[in-house]
mmCIF file of C-alpha atoms in Angstrom:
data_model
loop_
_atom_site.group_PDB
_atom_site.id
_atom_site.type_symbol
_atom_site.label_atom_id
_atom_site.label_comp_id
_atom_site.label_asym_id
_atom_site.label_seq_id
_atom_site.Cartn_x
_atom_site.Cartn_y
_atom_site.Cartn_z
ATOM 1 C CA UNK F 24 20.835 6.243 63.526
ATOM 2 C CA UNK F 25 20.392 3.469 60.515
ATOM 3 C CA UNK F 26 21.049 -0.073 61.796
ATOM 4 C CA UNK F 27 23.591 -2.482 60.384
ATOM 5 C CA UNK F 28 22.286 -5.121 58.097
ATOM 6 C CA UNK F 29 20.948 -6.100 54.778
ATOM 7 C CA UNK F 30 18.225 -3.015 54.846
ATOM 8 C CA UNK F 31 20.673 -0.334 55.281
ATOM 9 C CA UNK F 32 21.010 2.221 51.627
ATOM 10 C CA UNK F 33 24.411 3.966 50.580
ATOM 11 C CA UNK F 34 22.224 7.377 51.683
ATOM 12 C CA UNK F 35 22.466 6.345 55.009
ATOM 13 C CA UNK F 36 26.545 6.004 54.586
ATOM 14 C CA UNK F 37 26.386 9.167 52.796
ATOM 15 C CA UNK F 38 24.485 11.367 55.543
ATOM 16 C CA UNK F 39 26.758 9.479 58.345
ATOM 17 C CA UNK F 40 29.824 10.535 56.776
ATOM 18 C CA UNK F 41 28.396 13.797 55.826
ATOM 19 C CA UNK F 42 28.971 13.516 51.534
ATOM 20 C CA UNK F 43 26.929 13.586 49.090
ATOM 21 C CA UNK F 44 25.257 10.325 47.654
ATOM 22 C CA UNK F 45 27.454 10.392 44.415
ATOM 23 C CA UNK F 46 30.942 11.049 46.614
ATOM 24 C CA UNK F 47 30.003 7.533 48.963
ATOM 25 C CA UNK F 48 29.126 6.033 45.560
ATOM 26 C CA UNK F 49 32.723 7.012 44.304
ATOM 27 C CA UNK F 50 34.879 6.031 47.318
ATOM 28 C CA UNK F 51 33.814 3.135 47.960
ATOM 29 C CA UNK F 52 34.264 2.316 44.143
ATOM 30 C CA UNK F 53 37.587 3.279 44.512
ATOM 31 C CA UNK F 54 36.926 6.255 41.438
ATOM 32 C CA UNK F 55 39.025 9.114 40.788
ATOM 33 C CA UNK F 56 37.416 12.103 42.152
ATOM 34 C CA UNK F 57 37.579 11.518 45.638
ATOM 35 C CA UNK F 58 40.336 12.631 47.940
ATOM 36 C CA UNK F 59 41.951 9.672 49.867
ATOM 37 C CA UNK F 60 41.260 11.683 53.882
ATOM 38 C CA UNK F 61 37.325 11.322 52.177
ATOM 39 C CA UNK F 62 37.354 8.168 50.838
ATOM 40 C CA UNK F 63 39.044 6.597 53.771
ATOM 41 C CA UNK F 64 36.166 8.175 56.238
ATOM 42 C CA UNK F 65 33.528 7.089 53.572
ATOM 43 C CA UNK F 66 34.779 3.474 54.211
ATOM 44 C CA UNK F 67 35.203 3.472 58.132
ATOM 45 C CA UNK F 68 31.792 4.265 57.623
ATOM 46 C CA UNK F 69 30.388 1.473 55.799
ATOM 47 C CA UNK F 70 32.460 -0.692 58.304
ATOM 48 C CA UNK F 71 30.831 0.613 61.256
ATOM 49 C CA UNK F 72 27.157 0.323 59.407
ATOM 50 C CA UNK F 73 27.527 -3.071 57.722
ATOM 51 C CA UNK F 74 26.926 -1.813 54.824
ATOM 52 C CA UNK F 75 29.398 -3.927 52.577
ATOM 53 C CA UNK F 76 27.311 -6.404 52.436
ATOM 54 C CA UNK F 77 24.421 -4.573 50.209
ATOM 55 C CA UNK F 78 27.092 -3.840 47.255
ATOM 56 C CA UNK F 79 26.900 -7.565 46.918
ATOM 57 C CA UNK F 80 23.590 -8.519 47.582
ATOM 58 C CA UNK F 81 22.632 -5.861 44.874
ATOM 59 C CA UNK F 82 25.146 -8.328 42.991
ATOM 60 C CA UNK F 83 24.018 -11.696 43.395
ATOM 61 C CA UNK F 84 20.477 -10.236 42.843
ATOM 62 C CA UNK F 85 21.666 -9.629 39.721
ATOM 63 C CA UNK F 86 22.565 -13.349 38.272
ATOM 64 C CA UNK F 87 25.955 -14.052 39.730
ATOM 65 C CA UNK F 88 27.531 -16.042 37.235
ATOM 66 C CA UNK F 89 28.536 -20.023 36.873
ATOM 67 C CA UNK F 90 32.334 -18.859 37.688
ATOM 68 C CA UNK F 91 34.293 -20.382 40.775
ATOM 69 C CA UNK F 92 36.979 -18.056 41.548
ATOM 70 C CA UNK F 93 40.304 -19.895 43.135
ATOM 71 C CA UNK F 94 42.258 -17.467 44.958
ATOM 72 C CA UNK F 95 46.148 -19.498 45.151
ATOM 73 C CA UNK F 96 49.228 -18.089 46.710
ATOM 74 C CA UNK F 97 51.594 -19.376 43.711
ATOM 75 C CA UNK F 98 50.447 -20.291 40.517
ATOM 76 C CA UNK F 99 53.313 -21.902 39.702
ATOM 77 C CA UNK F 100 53.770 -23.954 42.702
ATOM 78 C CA UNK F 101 52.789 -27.337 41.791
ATOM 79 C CA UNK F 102 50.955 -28.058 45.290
ATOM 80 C CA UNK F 103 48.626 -25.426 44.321
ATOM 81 C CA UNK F 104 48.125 -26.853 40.117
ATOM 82 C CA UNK F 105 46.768 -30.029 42.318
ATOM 83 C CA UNK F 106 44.451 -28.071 44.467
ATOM 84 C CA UNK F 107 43.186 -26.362 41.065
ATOM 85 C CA UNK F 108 42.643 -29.505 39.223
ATOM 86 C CA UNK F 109 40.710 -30.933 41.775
ATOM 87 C CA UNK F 110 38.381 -27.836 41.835
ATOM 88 C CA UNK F 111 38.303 -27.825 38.383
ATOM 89 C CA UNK F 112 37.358 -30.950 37.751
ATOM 90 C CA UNK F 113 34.631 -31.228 40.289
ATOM 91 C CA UNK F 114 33.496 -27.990 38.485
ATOM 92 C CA UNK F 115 33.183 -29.252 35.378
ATOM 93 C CA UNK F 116 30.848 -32.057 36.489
ATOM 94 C CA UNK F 117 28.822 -29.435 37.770
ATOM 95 C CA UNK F 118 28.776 -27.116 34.347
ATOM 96 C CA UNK F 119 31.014 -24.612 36.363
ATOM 97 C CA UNK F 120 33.665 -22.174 35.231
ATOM 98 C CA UNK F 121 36.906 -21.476 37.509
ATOM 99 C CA UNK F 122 38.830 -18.553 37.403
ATOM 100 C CA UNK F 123 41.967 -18.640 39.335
ATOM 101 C CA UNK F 124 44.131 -15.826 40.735
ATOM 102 C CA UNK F 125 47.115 -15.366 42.759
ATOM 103 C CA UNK F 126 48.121 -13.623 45.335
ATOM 104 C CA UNK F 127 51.672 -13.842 45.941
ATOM 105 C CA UNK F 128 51.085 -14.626 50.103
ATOM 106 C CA UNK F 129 50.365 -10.843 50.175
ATOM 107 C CA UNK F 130 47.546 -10.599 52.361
ATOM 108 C CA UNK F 131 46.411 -6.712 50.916
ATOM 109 C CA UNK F 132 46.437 -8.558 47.089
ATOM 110 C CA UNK F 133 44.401 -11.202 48.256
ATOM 111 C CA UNK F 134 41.629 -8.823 49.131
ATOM 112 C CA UNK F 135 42.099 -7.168 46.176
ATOM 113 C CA UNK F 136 41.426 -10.299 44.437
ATOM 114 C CA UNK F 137 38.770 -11.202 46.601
ATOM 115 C CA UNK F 138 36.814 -7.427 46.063
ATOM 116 C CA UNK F 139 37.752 -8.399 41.989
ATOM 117 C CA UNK F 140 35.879 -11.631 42.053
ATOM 118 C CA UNK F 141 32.454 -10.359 43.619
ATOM 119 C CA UNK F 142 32.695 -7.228 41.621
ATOM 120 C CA UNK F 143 32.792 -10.210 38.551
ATOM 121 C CA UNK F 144 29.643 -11.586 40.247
ATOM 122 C CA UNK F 145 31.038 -15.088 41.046
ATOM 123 C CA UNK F 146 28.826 -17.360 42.889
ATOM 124 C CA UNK F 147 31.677 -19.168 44.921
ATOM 125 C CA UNK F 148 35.241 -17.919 46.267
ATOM 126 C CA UNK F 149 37.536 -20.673 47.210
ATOM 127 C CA UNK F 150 40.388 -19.115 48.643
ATOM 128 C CA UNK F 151 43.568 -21.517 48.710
ATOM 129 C CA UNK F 152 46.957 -21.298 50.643
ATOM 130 C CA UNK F 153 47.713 -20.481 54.468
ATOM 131 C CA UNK F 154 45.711 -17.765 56.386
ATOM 132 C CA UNK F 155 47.899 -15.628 58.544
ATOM 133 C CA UNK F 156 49.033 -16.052 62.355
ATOM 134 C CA UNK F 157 47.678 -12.637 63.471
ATOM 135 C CA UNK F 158 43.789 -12.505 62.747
ATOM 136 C CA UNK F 159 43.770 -8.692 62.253
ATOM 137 C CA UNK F 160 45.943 -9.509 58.787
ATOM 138 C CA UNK F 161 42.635 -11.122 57.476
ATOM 139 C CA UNK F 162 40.140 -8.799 59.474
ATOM 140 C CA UNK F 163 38.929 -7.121 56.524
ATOM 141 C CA UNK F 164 38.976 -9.522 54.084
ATOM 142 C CA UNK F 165 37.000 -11.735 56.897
ATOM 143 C CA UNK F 166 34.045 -8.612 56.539
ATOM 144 C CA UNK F 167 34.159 -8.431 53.011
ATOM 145 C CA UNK F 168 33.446 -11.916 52.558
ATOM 146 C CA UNK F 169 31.067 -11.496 55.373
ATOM 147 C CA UNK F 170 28.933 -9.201 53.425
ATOM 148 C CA UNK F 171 29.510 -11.657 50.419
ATOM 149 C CA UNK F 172 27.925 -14.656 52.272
ATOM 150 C CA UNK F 173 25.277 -12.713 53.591
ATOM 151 C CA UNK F 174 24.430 -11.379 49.839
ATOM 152 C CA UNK F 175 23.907 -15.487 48.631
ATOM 153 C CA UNK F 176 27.609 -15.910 47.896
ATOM 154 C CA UNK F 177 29.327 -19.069 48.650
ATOM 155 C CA UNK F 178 33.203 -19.181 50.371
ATOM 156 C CA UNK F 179 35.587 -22.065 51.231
ATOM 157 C CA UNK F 180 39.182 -22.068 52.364
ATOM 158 C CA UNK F 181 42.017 -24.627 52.186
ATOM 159 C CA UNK F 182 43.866 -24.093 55.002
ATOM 160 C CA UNK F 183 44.181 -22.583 58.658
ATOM 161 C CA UNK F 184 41.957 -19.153 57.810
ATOM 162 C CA UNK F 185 40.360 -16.658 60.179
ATOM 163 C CA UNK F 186 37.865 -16.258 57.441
ATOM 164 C CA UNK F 187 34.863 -17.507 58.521
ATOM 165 C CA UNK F 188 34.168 -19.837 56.571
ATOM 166 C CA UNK F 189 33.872 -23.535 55.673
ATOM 167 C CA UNK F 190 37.384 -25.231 55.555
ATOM 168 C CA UNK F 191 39.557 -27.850 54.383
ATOM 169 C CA UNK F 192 42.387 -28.461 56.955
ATOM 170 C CA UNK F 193 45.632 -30.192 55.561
ATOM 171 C CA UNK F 194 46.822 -31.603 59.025
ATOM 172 C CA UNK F 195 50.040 -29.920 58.877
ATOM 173 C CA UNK F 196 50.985 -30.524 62.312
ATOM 174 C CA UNK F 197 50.773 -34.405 62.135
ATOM 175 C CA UNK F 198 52.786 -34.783 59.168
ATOM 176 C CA UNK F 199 55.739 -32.506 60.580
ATOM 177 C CA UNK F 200 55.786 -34.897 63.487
ATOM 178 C CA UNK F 201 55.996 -37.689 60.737
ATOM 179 C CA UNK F 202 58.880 -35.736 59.144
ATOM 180 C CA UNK F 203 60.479 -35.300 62.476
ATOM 181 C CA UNK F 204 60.140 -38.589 63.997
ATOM 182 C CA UNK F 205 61.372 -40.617 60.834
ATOM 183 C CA UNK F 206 64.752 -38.352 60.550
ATOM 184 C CA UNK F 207 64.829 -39.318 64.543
ATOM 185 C CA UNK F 208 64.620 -42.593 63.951
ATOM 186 C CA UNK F 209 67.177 -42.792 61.832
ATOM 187 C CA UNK F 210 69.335 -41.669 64.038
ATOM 188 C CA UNK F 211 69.867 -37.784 63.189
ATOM 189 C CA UNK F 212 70.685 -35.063 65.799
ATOM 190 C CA UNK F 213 71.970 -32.590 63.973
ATOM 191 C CA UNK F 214 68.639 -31.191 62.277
ATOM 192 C CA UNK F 215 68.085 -28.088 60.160
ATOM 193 C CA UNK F 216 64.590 -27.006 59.189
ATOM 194 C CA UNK F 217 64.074 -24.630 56.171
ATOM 195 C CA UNK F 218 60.714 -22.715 56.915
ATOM 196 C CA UNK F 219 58.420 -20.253 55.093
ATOM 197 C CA UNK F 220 57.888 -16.965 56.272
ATOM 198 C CA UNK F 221 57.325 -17.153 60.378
ATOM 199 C CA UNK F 222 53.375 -15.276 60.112
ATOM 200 C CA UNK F 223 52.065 -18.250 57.952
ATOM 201 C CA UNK F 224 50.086 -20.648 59.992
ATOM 202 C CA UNK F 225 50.896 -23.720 57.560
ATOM 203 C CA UNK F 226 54.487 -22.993 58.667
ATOM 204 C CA UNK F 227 53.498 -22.229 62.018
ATOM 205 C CA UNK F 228 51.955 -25.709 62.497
ATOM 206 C CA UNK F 229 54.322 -28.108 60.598
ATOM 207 C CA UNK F 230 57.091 -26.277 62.457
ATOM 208 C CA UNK F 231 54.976 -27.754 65.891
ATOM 209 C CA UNK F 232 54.771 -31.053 64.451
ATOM 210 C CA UNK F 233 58.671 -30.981 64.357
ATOM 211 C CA UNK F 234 58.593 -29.455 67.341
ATOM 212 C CA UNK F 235 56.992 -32.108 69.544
ATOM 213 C CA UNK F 236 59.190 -35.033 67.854
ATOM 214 C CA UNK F 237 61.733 -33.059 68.826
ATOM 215 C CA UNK F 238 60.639 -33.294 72.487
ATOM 216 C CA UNK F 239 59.662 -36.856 72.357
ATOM 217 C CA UNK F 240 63.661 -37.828 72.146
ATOM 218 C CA UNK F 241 64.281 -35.309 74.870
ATOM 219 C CA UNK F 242 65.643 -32.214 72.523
ATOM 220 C CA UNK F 243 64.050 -28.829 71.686
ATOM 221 C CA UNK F 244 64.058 -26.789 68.230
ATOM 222 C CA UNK F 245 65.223 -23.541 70.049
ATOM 223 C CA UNK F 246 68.666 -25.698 69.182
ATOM 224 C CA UNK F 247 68.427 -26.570 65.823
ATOM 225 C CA UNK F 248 68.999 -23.525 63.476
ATOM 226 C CA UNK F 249 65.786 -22.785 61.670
ATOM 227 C CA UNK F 250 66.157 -20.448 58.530
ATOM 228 C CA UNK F 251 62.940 -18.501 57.311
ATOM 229 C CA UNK F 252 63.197 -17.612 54.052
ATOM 230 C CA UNK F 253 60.219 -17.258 51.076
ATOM 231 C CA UNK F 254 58.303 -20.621 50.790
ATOM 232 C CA UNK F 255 59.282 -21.479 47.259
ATOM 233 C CA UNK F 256 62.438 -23.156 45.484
ATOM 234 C CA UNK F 257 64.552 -20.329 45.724
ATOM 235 C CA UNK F 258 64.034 -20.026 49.534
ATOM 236 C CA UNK F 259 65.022 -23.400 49.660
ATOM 237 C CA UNK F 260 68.382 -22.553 48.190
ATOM 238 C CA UNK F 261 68.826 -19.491 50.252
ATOM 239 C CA UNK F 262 68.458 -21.328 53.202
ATOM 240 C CA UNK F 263 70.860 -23.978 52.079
ATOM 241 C CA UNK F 264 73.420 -22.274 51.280
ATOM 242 C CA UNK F 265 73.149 -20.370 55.041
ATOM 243 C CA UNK F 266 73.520 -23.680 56.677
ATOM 244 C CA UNK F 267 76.204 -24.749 54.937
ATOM 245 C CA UNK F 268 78.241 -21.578 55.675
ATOM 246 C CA UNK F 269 76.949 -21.797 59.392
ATOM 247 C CA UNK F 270 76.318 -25.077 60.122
ATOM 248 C CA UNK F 271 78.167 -27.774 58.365
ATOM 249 C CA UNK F 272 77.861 -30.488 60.806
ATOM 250 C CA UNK F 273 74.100 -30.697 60.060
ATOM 251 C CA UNK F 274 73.049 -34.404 58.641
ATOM 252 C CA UNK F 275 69.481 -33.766 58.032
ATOM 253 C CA UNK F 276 67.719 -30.945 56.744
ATOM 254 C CA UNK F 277 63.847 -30.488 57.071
ATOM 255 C CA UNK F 278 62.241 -28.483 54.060
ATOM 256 C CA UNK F 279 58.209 -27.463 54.898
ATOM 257 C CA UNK F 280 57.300 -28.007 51.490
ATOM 258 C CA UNK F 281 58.328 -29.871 48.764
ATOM 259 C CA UNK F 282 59.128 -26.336 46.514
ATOM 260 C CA UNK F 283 61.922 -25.358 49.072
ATOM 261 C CA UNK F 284 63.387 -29.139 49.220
ATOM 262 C CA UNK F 285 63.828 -29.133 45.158
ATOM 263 C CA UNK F 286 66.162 -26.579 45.694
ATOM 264 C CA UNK F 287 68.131 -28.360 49.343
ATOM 265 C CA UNK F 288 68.624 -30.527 46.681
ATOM 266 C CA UNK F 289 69.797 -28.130 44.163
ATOM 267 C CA UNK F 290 72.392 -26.485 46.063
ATOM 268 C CA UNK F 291 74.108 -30.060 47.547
ATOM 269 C CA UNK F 292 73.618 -31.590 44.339
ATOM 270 C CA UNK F 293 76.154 -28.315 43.037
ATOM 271 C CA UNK F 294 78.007 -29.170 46.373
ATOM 272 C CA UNK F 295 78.958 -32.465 45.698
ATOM 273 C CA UNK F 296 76.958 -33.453 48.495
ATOM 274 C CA UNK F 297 75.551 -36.958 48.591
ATOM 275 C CA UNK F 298 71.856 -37.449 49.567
ATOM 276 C CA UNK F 299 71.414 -39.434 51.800
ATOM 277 C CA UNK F 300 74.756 -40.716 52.348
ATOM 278 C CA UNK F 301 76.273 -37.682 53.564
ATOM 279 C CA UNK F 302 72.805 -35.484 54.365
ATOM 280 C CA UNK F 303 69.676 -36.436 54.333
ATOM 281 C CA UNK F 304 66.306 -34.450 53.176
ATOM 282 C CA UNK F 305 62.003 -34.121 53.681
ATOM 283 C CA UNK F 306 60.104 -32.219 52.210
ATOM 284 C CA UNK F 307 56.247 -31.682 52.456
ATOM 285 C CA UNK F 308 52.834 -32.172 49.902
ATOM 286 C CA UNK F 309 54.501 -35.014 47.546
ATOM 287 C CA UNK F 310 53.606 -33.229 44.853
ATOM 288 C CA UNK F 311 53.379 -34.836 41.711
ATOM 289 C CA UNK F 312 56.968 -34.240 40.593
ATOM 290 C CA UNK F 313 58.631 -35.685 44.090
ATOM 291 C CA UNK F 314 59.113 -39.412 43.177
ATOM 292 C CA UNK F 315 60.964 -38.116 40.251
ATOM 293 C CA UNK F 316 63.329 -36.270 41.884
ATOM 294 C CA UNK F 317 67.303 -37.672 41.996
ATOM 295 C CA UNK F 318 66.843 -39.144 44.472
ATOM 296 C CA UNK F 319 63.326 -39.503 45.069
ATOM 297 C CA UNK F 320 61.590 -36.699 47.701
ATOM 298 C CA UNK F 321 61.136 -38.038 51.166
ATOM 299 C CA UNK F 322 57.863 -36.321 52.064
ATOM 300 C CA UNK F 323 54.384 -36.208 53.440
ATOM 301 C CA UNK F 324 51.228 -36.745 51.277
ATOM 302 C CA UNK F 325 48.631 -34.763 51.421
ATOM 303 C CA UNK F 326 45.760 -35.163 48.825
ATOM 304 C CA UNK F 327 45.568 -31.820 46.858
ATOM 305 C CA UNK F 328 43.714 -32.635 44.289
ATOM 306 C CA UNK F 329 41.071 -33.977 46.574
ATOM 307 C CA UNK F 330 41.433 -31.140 49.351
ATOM 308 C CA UNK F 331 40.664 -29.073 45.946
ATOM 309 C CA UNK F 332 37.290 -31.463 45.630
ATOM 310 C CA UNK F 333 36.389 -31.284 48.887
ATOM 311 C CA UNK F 334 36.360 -27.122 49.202
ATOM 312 C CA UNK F 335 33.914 -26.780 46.462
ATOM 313 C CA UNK F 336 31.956 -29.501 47.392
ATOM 314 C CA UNK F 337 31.596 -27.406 50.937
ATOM 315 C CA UNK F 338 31.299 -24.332 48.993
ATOM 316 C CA UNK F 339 27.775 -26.325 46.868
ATOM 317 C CA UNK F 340 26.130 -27.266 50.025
ATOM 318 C CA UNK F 341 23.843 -25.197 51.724
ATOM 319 C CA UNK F 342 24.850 -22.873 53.980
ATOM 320 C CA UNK F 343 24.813 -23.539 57.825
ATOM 321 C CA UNK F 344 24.725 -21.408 60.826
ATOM 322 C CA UNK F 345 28.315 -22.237 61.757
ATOM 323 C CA UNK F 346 31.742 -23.260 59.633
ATOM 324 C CA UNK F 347 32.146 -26.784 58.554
ATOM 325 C CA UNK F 348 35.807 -27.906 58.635
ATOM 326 C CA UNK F 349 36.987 -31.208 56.957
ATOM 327 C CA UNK F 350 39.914 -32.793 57.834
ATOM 328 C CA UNK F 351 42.386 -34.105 55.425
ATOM 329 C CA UNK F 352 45.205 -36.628 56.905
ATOM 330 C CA UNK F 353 48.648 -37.085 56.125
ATOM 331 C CA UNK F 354 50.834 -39.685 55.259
ATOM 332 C CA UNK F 355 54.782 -40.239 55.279
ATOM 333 C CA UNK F 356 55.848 -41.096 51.998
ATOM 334 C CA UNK F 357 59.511 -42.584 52.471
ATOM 335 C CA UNK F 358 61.910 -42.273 49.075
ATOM 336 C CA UNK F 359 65.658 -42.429 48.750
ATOM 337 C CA UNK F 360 66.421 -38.792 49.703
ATOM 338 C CA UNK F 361 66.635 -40.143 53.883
ATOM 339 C CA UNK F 362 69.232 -42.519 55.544
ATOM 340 C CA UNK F 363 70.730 -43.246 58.130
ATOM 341 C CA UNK F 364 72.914 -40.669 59.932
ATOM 342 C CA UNK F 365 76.738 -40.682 58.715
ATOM 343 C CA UNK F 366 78.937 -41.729 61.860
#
């Protein structure tokens, strides 16, 4: 029986999953020809043998090129534009192109993406956004890259991955506590929090952070209503408008990131609802955009551009035998969107 590694050929694929040469060459190309009941046992296969990693090797071998590719969950969400301008600029000091993709927090496009970029022959994947609560979501994209890594290939990730790889960790959980404690403070009980989906871990872990300020002053999320809708400005509406039907006692509403606040604000701006008189509102990031808000975002900081920097500077250095991971801090920005809690 062949042994997994570098050494192993597609014949030994092909004779394990009893096909010809040119059929394993087809399926795992993903080419027409090929039913899917072969294709699929062409590619257990390869699993089992290790042999995704040769594709890529073969690759590499080849002259991979000067591209960076940036994988980003939303283009047009502006905390990832400061991730990308941070790799990009780093990148151009170093005579590097960067290609940048998105993947719409759809786990089975991501790998699609990431399977595009080394079939492009890039020499680095940075792969921004959160990684997913159950580690089986990313299992195969973990092997791919894997085999990429193993082939000379460089990976980083921004964000809580199961990815194997060097990371940047935004320290999500600290600045929820932040968000949390200040709305606390100011003497709010009646707390709404407007989350992403629940399977993200950057939701996951700023919904913690809450979480324990919450139990600092003696109270408990389990009774605040929490509304999960998609992490972008329209979820933030969505949401909005559900506590306002449901809960219109609430003084404070905590948005996870700074996308779903613009629209809080949106919908209680329509409302005739006065920020912060009447209710007050966080977001998360500070992107660029939040001090110009009306009013201006309460929020936490987290540097993007530079968490951008730092993942390709991991992604230059040499390899080592186990992850790095580089924290990034927080810190509460305070703006006129918070205030005291309305008697």
């Amino acid at each position: 029986m062949p042994k997994p590694g570098p050494g192993l050929r597609l014949i030994d694929v092909a004779e394990r999953a009893g096909v010809s040469l040119a059929t394993a060459s087809r399926a795992l190309a993903g080419r027409d020809g090929v039913s899917e009941q072969v294709a699929n046992r062409v590619r257990e296969v390869s699993r089992e043998l290790g042999y995704v990693a040769n594709p890529f090797a073969r690759t590499l071998a080849g002259g991979a090129s000067s591209t960076v590719g940036l994988i980003v969950h939303q283009v047009d969400d502006p905390y990832f534009s400061e991730i990308a301008g941070g790799v990009i600029k780093l990148a151009d000091e170093q005579n590097l192109l960067v290609q940048i993709c998105h993947s719409g927090r759809d786990p089975e496009h991501e790998l699609r993406q990431i399977r595009n970029l080394i079939a492009q022959r890039v020499g680095i994947i940075i792969v921004a956004g959160s990684g997913y609560g159950d580690p089986r979501v990313e299992a195969e994209a973990r092997t791919v890259l894997a085999g990429y890594q193993r082939g000379g290939g460089r990976v980083a990730v921004i964000g809580r991955h199961a990815l194997g790889a060097d990371a940047v960790l935004p320290d999500n959980e600290a600045g929820g506590r932040a968000l949390g404690e200040h709305l606390l403070q100011l003497g709010h009980r009646r707390i709404a929090l407007v989350a992403g989906p629940p399977e993200l871990n950057t939701v996951t872990d700023r919904m913690a952070g809450v979480a324990a300020a919450l139990r600092s002053y003696g109270l408990s999320l389990d009774d605040m209503p929490v509304v999960h809708t998609d992490f972008v400005r329209e979820g933030g509406r969505v949401a909005t408008e559900k506590i306002l039907r449901e809960r219109l006692d609430t003084t404070a509403i905590i948005a996870l990131n700074d996308a779903m606040a613009m629209g809080v604000l949106a919908v209680l701006r329509e409302r005739a609802i006065p920020v912060p008189q009447r209710m007050s509102v966080v977001g998360f990031d500070d992107v660029s955009v939040a001090g110009d808000l009306s009013p201006s975002l309460t929020t936490v900081r987290l540097p993007m551009t530079e968490m951008g920097r730092m993942a390709l500077e991991l992604a230059l250095k040499p390899p080592t035998s186990r992850p790095r991971k580089r924290a990034t801090g927080q810190e509460l920005i305070v703006r006129n969107s918070t205030g005291p809690a309305p008697r």
